[in-house]
XYZ file of N, CA, C and O in Angstrom:
388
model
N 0.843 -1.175 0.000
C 0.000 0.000 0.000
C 0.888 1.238 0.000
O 1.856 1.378 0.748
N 0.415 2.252 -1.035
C 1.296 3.396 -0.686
C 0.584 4.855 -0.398
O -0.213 5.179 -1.279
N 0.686 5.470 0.319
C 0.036 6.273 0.649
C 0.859 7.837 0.764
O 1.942 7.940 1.341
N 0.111 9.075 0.081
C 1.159 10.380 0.068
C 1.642 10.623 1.480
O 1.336 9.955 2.467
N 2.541 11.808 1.429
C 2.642 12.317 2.716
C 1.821 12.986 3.412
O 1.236 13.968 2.957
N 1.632 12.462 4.847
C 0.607 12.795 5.543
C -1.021 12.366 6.169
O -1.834 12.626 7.056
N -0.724 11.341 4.720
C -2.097 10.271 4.585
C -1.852 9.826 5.989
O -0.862 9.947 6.710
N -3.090 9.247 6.194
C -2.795 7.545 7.257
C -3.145 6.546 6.578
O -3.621 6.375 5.456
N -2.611 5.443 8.047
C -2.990 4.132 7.213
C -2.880 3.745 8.962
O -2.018 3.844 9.835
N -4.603 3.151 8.839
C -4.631 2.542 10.436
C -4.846 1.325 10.101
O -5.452 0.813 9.160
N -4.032 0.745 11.362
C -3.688 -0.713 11.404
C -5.299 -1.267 12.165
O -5.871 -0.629 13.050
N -5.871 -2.745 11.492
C -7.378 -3.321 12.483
C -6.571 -4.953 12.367
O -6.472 -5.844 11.523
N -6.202 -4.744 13.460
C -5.730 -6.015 14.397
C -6.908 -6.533 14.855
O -7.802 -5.948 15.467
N -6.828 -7.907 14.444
C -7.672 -8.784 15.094
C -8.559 -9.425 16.577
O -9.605 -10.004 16.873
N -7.251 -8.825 17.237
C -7.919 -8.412 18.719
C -7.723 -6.828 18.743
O -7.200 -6.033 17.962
N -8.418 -6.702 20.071
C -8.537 -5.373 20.681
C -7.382 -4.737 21.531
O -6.895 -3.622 21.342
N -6.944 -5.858 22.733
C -6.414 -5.571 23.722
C -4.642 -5.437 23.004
O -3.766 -6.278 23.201
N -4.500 -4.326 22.276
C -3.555 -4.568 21.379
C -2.720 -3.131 21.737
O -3.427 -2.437 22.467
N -1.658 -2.605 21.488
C -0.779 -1.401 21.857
C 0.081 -1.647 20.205
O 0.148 -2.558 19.379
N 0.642 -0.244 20.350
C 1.603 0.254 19.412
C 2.763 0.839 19.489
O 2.771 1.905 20.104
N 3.818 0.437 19.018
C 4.744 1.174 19.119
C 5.749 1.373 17.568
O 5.695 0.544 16.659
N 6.801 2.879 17.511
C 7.241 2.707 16.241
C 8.691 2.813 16.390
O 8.979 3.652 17.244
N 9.676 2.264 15.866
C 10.666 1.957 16.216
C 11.920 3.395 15.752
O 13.104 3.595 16.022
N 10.827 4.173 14.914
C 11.773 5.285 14.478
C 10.689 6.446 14.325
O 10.201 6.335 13.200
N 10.194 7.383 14.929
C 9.194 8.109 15.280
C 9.858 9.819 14.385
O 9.349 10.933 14.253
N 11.032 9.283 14.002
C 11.267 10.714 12.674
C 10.573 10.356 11.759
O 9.889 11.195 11.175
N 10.551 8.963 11.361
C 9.753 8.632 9.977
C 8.730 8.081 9.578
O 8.459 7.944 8.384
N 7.930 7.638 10.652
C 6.722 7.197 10.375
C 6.110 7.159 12.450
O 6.717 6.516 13.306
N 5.013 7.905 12.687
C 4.392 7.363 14.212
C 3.050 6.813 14.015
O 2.342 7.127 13.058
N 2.595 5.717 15.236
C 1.779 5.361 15.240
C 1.000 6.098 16.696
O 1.578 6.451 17.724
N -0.189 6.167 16.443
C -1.583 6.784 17.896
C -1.588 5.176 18.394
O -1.205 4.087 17.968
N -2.178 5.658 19.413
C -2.760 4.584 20.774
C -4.079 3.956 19.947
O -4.678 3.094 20.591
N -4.655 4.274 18.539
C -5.566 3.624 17.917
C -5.130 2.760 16.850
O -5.816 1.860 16.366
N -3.561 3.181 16.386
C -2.822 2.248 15.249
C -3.038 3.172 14.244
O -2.521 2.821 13.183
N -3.630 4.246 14.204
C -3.196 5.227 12.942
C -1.515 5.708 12.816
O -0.889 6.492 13.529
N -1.075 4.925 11.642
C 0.151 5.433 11.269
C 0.504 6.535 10.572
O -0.392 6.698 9.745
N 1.440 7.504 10.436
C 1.734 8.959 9.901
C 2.639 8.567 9.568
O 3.368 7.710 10.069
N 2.799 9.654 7.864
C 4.706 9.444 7.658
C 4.664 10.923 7.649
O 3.935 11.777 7.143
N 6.203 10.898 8.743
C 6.564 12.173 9.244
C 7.845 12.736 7.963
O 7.872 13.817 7.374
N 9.008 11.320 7.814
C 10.363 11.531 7.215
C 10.399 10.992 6.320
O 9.288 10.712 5.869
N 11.162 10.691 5.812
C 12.200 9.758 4.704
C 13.031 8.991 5.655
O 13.779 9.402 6.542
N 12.616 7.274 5.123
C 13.588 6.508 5.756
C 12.511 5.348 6.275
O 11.314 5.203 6.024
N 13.540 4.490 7.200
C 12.463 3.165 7.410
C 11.983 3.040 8.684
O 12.631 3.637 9.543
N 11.234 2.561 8.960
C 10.620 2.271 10.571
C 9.945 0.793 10.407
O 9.825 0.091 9.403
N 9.541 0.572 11.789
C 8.974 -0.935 12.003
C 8.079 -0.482 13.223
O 8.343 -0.002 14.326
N 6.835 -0.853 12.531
C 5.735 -0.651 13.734
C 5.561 -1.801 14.331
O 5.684 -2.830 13.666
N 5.272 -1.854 15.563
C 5.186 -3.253 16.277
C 3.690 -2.995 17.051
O 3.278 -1.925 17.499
N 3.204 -3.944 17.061
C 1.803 -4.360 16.746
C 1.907 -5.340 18.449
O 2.154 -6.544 18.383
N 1.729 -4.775 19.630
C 1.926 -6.033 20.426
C 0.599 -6.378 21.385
O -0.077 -5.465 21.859
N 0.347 -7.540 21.581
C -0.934 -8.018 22.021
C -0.940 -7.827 23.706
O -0.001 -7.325 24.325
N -2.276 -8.366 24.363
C -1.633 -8.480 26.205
C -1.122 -9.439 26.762
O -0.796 -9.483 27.948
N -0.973 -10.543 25.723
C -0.203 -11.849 25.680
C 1.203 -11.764 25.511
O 2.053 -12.651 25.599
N 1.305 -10.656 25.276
C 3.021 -10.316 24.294
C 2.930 -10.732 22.742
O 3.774 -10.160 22.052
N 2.255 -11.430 22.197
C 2.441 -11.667 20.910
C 3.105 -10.811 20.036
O 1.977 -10.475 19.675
N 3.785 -10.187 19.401
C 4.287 -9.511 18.313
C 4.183 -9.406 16.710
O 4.778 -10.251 16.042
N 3.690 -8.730 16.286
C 3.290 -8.393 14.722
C 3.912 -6.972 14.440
O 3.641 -5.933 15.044
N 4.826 -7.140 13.374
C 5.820 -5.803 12.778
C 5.773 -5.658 11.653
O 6.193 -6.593 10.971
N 5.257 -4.457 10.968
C 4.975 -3.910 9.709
C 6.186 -3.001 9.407
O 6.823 -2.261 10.157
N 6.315 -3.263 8.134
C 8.091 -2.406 7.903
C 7.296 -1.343 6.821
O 6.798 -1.691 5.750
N 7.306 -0.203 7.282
C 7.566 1.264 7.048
C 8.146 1.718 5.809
O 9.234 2.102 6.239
N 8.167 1.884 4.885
C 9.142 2.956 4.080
C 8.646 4.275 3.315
O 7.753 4.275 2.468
N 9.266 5.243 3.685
C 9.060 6.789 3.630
C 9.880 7.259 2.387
O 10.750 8.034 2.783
N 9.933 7.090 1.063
C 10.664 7.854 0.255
C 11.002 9.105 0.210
O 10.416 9.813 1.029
N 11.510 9.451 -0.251
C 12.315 11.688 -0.484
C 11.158 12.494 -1.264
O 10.536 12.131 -2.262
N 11.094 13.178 -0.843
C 10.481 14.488 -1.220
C 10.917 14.596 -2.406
O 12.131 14.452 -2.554
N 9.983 14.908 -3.730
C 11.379 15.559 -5.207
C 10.298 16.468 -5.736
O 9.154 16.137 -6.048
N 11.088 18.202 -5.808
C 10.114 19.142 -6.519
C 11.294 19.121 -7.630
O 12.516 18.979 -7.586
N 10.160 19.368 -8.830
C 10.836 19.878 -10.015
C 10.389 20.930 -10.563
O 9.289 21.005 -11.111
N 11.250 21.887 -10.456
C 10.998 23.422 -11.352
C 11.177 23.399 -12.654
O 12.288 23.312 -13.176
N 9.919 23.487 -13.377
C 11.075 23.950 -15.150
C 10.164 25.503 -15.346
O 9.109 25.845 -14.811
N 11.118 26.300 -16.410
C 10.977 27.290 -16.386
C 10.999 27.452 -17.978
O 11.677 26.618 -18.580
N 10.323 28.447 -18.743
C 10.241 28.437 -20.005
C 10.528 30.366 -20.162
O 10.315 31.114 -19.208
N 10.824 30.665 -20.974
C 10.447 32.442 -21.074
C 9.137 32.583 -20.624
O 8.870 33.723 -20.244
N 8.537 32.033 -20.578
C 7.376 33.115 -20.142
C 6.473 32.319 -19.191
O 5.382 32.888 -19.145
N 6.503 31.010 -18.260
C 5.951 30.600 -17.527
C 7.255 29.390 -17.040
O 8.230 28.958 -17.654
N 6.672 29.103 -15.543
C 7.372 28.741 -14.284
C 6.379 27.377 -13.914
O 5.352 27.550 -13.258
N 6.631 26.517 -14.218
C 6.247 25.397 -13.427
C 6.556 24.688 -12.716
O 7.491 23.950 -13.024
N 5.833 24.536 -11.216
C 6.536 23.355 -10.363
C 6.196 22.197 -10.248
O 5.082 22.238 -10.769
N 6.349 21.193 -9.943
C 6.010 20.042 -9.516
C 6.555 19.320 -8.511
O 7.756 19.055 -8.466
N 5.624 18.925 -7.562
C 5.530 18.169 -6.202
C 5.580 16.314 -6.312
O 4.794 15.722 -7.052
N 6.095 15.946 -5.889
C 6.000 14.580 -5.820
C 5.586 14.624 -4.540
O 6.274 15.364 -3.838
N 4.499 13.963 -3.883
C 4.149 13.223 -2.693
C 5.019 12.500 -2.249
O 5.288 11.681 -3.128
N 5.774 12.294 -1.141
C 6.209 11.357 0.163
C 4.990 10.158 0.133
O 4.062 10.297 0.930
N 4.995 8.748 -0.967
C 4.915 7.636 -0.453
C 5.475 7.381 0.876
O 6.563 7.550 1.426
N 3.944 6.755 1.289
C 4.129 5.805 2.621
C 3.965 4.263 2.323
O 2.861 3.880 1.936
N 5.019 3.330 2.483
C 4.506 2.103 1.469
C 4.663 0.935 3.154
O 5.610 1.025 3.934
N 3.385 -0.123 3.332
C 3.495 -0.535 4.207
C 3.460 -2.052 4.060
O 2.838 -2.267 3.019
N 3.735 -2.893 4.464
C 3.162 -4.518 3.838
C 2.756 -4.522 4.491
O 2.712 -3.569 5.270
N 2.006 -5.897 4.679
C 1.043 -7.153 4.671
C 1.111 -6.950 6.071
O 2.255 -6.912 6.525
N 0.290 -6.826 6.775
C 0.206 -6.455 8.264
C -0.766 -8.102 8.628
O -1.901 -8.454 8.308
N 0.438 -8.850 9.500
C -0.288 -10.228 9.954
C -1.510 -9.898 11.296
O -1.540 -8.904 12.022
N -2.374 -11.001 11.304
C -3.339 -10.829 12.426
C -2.398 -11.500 13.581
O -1.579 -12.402 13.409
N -2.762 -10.746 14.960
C -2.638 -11.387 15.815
C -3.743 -12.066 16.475
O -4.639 -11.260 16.728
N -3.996 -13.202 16.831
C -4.536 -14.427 17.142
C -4.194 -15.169 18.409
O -3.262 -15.963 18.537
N -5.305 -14.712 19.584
C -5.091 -15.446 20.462
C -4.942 -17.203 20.662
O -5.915 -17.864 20.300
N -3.555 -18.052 21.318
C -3.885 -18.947 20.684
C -4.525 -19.580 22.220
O -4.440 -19.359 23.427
N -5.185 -20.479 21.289
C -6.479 -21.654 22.470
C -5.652 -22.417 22.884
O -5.977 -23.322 23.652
């Protein structure tokens, strides 16, 4: 999934009793609800942890910012590239019986 800068992308874990944490909070943070933000450029690993301890980690990547100016005699154009937020496959956590 890739998402511009600034988008979110909230994590729905399979249980409830679930917490968040992000392992690099320049480049991507997660809320106490699992909404993730990309703040930087660069990688992070959100960890996904249950009240069991179980562990589930989604790897982060924040690409660079790129404006391009072109300029002609008589008009100025810029262009913005969006900060992709690209996240994988986010596993369920699963209490086991």
């Amino acid at each position: 999934m890739t998402l511009a800068n600034r988008e979110q992308y909230t994590i729905v874990p399979s249980r409830s009793d679930v917490t968040y944490q992000s392992n690099n909070k320049a480049v991507a943070i997660v809320s106490d609800k699992g909404v993730i933000i990309a703040i930087g450029t660069g990688n992070a690993i959100i960890s996904v942890i249950d009240s069991d301890s179980n562990v589930a980690q989604i790897n982060v990547t924040v690409r660079e910012l790129t404006t391009t100016t072109t300029t002609t005699s008589t008009t100025t154009t810029t262009t913005t590239t969006m900060i992709p937020l690209s996240v994988n496959t986010i596993p369920n956590i699963k209490k086991e019986s």
